[in-house]
Coordinates of C-alpha atoms in Angstrom, one line a residue:
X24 CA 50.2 124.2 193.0
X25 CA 48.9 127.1 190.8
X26 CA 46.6 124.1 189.0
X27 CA 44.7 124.2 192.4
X28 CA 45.2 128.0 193.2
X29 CA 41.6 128.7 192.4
X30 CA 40.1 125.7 194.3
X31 CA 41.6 126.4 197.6
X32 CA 41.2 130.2 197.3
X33 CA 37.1 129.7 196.3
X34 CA 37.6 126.8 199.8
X35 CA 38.5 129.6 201.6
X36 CA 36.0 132.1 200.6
X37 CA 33.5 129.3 200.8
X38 CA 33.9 129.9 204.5
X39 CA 33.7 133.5 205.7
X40 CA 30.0 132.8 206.0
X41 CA 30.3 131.3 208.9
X42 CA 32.7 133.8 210.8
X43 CA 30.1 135.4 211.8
X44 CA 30.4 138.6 208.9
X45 CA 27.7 141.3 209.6
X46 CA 25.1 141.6 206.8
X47 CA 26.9 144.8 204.9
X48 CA 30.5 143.0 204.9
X49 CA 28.9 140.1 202.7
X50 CA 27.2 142.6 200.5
X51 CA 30.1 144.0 199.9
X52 CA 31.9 140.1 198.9
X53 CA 29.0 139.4 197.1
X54 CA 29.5 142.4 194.9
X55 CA 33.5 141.7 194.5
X56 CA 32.2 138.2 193.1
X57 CA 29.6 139.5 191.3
X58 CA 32.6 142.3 189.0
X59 CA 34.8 139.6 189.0
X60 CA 32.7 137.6 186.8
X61 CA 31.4 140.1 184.6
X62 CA 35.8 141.4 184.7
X63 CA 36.7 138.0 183.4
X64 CA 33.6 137.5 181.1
X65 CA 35.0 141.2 179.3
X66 CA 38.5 139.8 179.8
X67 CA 37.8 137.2 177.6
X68 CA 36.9 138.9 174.8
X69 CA 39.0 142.3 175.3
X70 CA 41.7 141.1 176.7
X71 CA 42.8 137.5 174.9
X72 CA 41.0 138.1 172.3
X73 CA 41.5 141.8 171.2
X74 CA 37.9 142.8 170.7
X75 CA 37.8 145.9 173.4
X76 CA 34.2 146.7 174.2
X77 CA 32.2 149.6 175.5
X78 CA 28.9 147.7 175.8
X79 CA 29.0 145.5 177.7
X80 CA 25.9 146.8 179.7
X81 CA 23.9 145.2 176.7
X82 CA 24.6 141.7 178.0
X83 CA 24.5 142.7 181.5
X84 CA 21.2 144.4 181.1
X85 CA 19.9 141.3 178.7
X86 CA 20.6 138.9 181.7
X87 CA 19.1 141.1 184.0
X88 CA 15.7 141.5 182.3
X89 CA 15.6 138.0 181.3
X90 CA 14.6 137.0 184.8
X91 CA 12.6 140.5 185.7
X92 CA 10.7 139.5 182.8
X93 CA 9.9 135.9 183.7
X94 CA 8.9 136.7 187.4
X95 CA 7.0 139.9 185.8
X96 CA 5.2 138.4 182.7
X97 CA 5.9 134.7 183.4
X98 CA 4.8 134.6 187.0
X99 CA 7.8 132.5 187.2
X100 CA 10.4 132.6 190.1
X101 CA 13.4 134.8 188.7
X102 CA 16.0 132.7 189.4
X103 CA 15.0 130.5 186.2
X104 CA 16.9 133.6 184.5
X105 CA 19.8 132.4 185.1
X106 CA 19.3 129.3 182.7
X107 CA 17.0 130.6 180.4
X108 CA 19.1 134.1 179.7
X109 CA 21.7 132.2 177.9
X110 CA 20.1 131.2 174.2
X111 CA 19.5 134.5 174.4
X112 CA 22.1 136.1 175.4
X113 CA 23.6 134.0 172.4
X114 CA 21.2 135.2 169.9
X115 CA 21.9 138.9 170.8
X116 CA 25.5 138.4 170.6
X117 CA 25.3 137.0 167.3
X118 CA 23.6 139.8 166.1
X119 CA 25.7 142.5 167.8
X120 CA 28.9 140.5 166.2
X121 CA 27.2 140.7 162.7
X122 CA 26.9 144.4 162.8
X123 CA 30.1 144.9 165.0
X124 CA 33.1 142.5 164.4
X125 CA 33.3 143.6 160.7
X126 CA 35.1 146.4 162.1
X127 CA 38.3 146.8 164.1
X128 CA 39.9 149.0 166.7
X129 CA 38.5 152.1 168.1
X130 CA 35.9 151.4 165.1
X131 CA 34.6 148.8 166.7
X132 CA 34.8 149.5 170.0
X133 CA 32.0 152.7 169.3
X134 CA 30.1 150.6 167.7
X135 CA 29.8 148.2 170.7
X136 CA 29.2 151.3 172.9
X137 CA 26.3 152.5 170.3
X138 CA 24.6 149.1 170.9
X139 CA 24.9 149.4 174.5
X140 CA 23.0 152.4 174.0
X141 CA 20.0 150.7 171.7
X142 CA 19.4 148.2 174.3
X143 CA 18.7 150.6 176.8
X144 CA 16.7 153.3 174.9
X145 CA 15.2 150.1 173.6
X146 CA 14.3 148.7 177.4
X147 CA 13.1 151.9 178.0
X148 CA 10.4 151.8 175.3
X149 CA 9.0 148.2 175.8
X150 CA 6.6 149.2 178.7
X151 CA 4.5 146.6 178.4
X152 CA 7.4 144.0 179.0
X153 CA 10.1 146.0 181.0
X154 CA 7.9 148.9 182.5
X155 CA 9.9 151.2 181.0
X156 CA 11.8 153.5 182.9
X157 CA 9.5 152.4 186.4
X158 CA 11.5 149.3 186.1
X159 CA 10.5 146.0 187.8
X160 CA 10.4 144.9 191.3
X161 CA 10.3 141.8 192.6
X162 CA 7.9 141.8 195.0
X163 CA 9.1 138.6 196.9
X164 CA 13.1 137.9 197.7
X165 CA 14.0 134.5 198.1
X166 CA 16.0 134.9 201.2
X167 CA 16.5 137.4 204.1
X168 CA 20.0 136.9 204.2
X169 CA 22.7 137.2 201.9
X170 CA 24.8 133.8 202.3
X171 CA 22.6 131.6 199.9
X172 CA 23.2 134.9 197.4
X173 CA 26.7 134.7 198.4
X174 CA 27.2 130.9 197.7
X175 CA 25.7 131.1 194.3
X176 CA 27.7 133.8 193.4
X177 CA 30.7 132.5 194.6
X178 CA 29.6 129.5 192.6
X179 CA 29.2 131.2 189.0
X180 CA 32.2 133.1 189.5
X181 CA 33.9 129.9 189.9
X182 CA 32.2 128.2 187.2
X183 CA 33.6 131.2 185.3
X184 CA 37.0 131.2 186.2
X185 CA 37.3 127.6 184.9
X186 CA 35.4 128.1 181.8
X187 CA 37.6 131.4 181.2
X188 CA 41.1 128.9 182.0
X189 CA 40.0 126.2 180.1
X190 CA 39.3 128.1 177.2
X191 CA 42.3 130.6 177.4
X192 CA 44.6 127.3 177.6
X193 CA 42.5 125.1 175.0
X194 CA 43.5 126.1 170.6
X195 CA 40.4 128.1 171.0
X196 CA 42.5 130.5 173.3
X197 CA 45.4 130.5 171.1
X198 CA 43.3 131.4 168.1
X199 CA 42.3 134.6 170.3
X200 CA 45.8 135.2 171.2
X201 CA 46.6 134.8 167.4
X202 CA 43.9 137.3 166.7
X203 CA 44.5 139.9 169.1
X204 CA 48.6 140.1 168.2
X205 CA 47.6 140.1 164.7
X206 CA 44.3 139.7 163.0
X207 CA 46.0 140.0 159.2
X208 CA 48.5 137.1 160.1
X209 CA 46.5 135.0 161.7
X210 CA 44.0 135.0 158.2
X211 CA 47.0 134.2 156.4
X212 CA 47.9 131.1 158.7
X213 CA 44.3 130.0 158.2
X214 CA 42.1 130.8 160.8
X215 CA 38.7 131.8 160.5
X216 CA 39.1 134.9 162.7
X217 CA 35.3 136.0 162.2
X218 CA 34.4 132.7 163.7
X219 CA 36.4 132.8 166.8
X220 CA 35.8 136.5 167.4
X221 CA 31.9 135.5 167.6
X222 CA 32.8 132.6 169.9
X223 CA 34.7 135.2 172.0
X224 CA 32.1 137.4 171.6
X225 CA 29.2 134.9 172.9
X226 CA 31.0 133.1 175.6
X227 CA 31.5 136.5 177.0
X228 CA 28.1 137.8 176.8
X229 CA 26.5 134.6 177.9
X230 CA 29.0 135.0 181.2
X231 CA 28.3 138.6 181.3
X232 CA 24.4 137.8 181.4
X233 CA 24.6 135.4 183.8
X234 CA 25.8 138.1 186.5
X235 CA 22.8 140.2 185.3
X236 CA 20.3 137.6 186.0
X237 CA 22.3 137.0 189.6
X238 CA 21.8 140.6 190.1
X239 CA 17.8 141.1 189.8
X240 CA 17.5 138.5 192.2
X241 CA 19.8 139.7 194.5
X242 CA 18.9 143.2 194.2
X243 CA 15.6 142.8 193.7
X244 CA 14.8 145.6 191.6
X245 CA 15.8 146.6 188.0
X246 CA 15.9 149.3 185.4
X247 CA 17.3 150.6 182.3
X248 CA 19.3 153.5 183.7
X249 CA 21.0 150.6 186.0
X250 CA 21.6 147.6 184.2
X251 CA 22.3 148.9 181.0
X252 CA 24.4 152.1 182.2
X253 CA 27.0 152.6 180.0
X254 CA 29.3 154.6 183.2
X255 CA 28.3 152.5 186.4
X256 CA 28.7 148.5 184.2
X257 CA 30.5 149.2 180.7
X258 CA 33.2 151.7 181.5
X259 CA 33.6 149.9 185.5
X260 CA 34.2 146.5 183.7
X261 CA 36.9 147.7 181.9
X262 CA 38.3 149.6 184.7
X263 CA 38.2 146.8 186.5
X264 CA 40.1 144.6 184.6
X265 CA 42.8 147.1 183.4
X266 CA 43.5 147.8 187.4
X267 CA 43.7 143.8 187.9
X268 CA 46.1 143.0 184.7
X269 CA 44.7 142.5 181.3
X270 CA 44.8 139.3 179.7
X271 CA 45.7 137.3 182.9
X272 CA 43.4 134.8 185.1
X273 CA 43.5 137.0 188.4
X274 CA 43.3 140.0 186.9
X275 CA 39.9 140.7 186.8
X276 CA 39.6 139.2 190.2
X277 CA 42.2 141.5 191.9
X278 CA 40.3 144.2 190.0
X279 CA 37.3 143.5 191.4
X280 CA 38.1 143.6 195.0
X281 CA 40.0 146.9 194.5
X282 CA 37.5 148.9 192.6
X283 CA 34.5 147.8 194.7
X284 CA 36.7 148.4 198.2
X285 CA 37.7 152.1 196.5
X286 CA 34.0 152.9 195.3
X287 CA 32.6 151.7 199.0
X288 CA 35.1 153.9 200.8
X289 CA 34.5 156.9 198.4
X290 CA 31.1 156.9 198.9
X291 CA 31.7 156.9 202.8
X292 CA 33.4 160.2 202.4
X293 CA 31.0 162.9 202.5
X294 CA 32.5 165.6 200.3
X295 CA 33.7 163.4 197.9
X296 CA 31.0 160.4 197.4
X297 CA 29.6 161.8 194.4
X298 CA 32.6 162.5 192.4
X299 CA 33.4 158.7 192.5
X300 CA 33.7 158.1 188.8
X301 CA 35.9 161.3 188.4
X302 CA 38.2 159.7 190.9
X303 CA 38.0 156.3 189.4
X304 CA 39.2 158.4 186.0
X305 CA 42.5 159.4 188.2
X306 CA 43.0 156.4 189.1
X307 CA 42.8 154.4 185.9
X308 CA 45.2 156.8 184.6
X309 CA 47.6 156.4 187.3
X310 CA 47.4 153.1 186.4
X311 CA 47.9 152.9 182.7
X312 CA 50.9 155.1 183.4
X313 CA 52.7 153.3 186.3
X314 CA 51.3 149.9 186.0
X315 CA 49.9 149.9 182.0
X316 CA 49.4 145.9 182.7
X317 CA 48.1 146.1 186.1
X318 CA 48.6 145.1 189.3
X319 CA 48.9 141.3 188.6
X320 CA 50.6 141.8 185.4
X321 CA 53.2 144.3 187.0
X322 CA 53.3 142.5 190.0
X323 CA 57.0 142.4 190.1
X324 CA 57.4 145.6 189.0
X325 CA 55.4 146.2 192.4
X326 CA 57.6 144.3 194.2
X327 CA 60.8 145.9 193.6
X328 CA 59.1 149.7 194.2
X329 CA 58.4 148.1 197.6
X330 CA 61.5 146.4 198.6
X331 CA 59.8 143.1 198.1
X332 CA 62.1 141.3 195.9
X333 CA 65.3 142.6 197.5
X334 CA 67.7 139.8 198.8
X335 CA 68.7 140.5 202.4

């Protein structure tokens, strides 16, 4: 049964459309699908594998101005981003994991926020390709409304659960397991871990980019400040994931759907819609203190707080 879990839960979700769901209802989905994708693209690499990152954004923001660029320079519908992003989203990780994976830890970790950071002072310069910090607009949206956007996000996210289950459960994944319990022993037994880490390290970014290149076309508008934000995509992905249950197929999924539900209704409340990341802060701690592997990971531990798992 939990072989098909994911097929009949995407079957089901492949037919609120036509409940009749007002237009903001399936922006909100579409966003849940959209975090869940870039949540298990991160989980990949942070959470099987080890390597926890702070830029994240970088990938994002590649994707993202991969198609602004084509419909902007290329005269090209955007959408063609979504193929094209991903030699080089490739390229760019390679060269983030030759700078980056030589080092471990917190060590490495800055140094994936500090290239977060290059991407987007970089995006800012390039005005003749990016615009700068105008950003780019796309003129013409595909569709009025949202369900073809929400079908081919539901889609990727699909396509990236799979990718994320067939990998975690293939050697590859045990090689990242190996890495992330220990990176010393798992030299010793004869793995290459420079190799897998950049394997990690590309299928997330690749994943990662693909959400970026779904978002300019959904959004429609794009620029530095947004898609490479180190608070609002880098430091949310990881949020995201750590409230869903690191290193676990649902997590990111569950963590999704929480943190954008949470950021919608903050945002609602007058007084307090502006100090959404501060509460976002409390809330990650709450987490890491009562639930440090999140809600799917702790799930039973949630269940007996609750009564849940008491026999009658």
């Amino acid at each position: 049964m939990k072989r098909y879990a994911p097929y009949i839960v995407f079957a089901l979700m492949a037919v609120l459309p036509f409940l009749g769901l007002s237009t903001y209802v399936m922006h909100i989905l579409i966003l849940m699908l959209m975090w869940s994708v870039i949540g298990m693209a991160w989980n990949l690499l942070g959470g099987y594998c080890g390597q926890v990152s702070f830029g994240h954004a970088a990938f994002f923001g590649v994707g993202a101005y991969t198609a602004g660029i084509l419909y902007f320079k290329g005269g090209v519908s955007a959408w063609w981003g979504i193929p094209l992003s991903i030699p080089i989203l490739v390229v760019e990780a390679l060269i983030i994991g030759f700078i980056c994976l030589r080092l471990r830890g917190p060590f490495f970790a800055l140094a994936t926020l500090a290239m977060g950071e290059v991407f987007r002072v970089t995006a800012e310069n390039l005005r003749n390709f990016t615009q700068g910090t105008l950003g780019i607009m796309l003129k013409e949206r595909t569709w009025v409304e949202k369900t073809w956007y929400y079908y081919i996000i539901l889609g990727l996210s699909l396509f990236t659960f799979l990718v994320v289950r067939k990998v975690i459960q293939s050697r590859l994944g045990y090689y990242f397991v190996a890495i992330r319990e220990d990176q010393d022993a798992a030299e010793s037994l004869g793995i290459n871990t420079t190799l897998y880490k950049t394997i990690a390290l590309c299928l997330s970014a690749v994943l990662t980019g693909l959400a970026g290149a779904f978002y300019t076309n959904y959004m429609g508008y794009i620029d530095p400040e947004v898609v490479f934000a180190l608070h609002d995509i880098s430091i949310v992905t990881i949020m995201v994931v750590m409230v869903g249950g690191v290193a676990t197929f649902w997590g990111p999924v569950v963590g999704a759907v929480i943190m954008v539900i949470l950021a919608e209704f903050i945002r609602s409340l007058p007084r307090l819609g502006s100090a959404h990341q501060t509460l976002f802060g409390i809330l990650l701690i709450l987490i890491i203190i009562f639930l440090p592997n999140g809600i799917v990971g702790d799930f039973s531990k949630l269940k007996r707080i609750f009564g849940f798992g008491r026999r009658s």
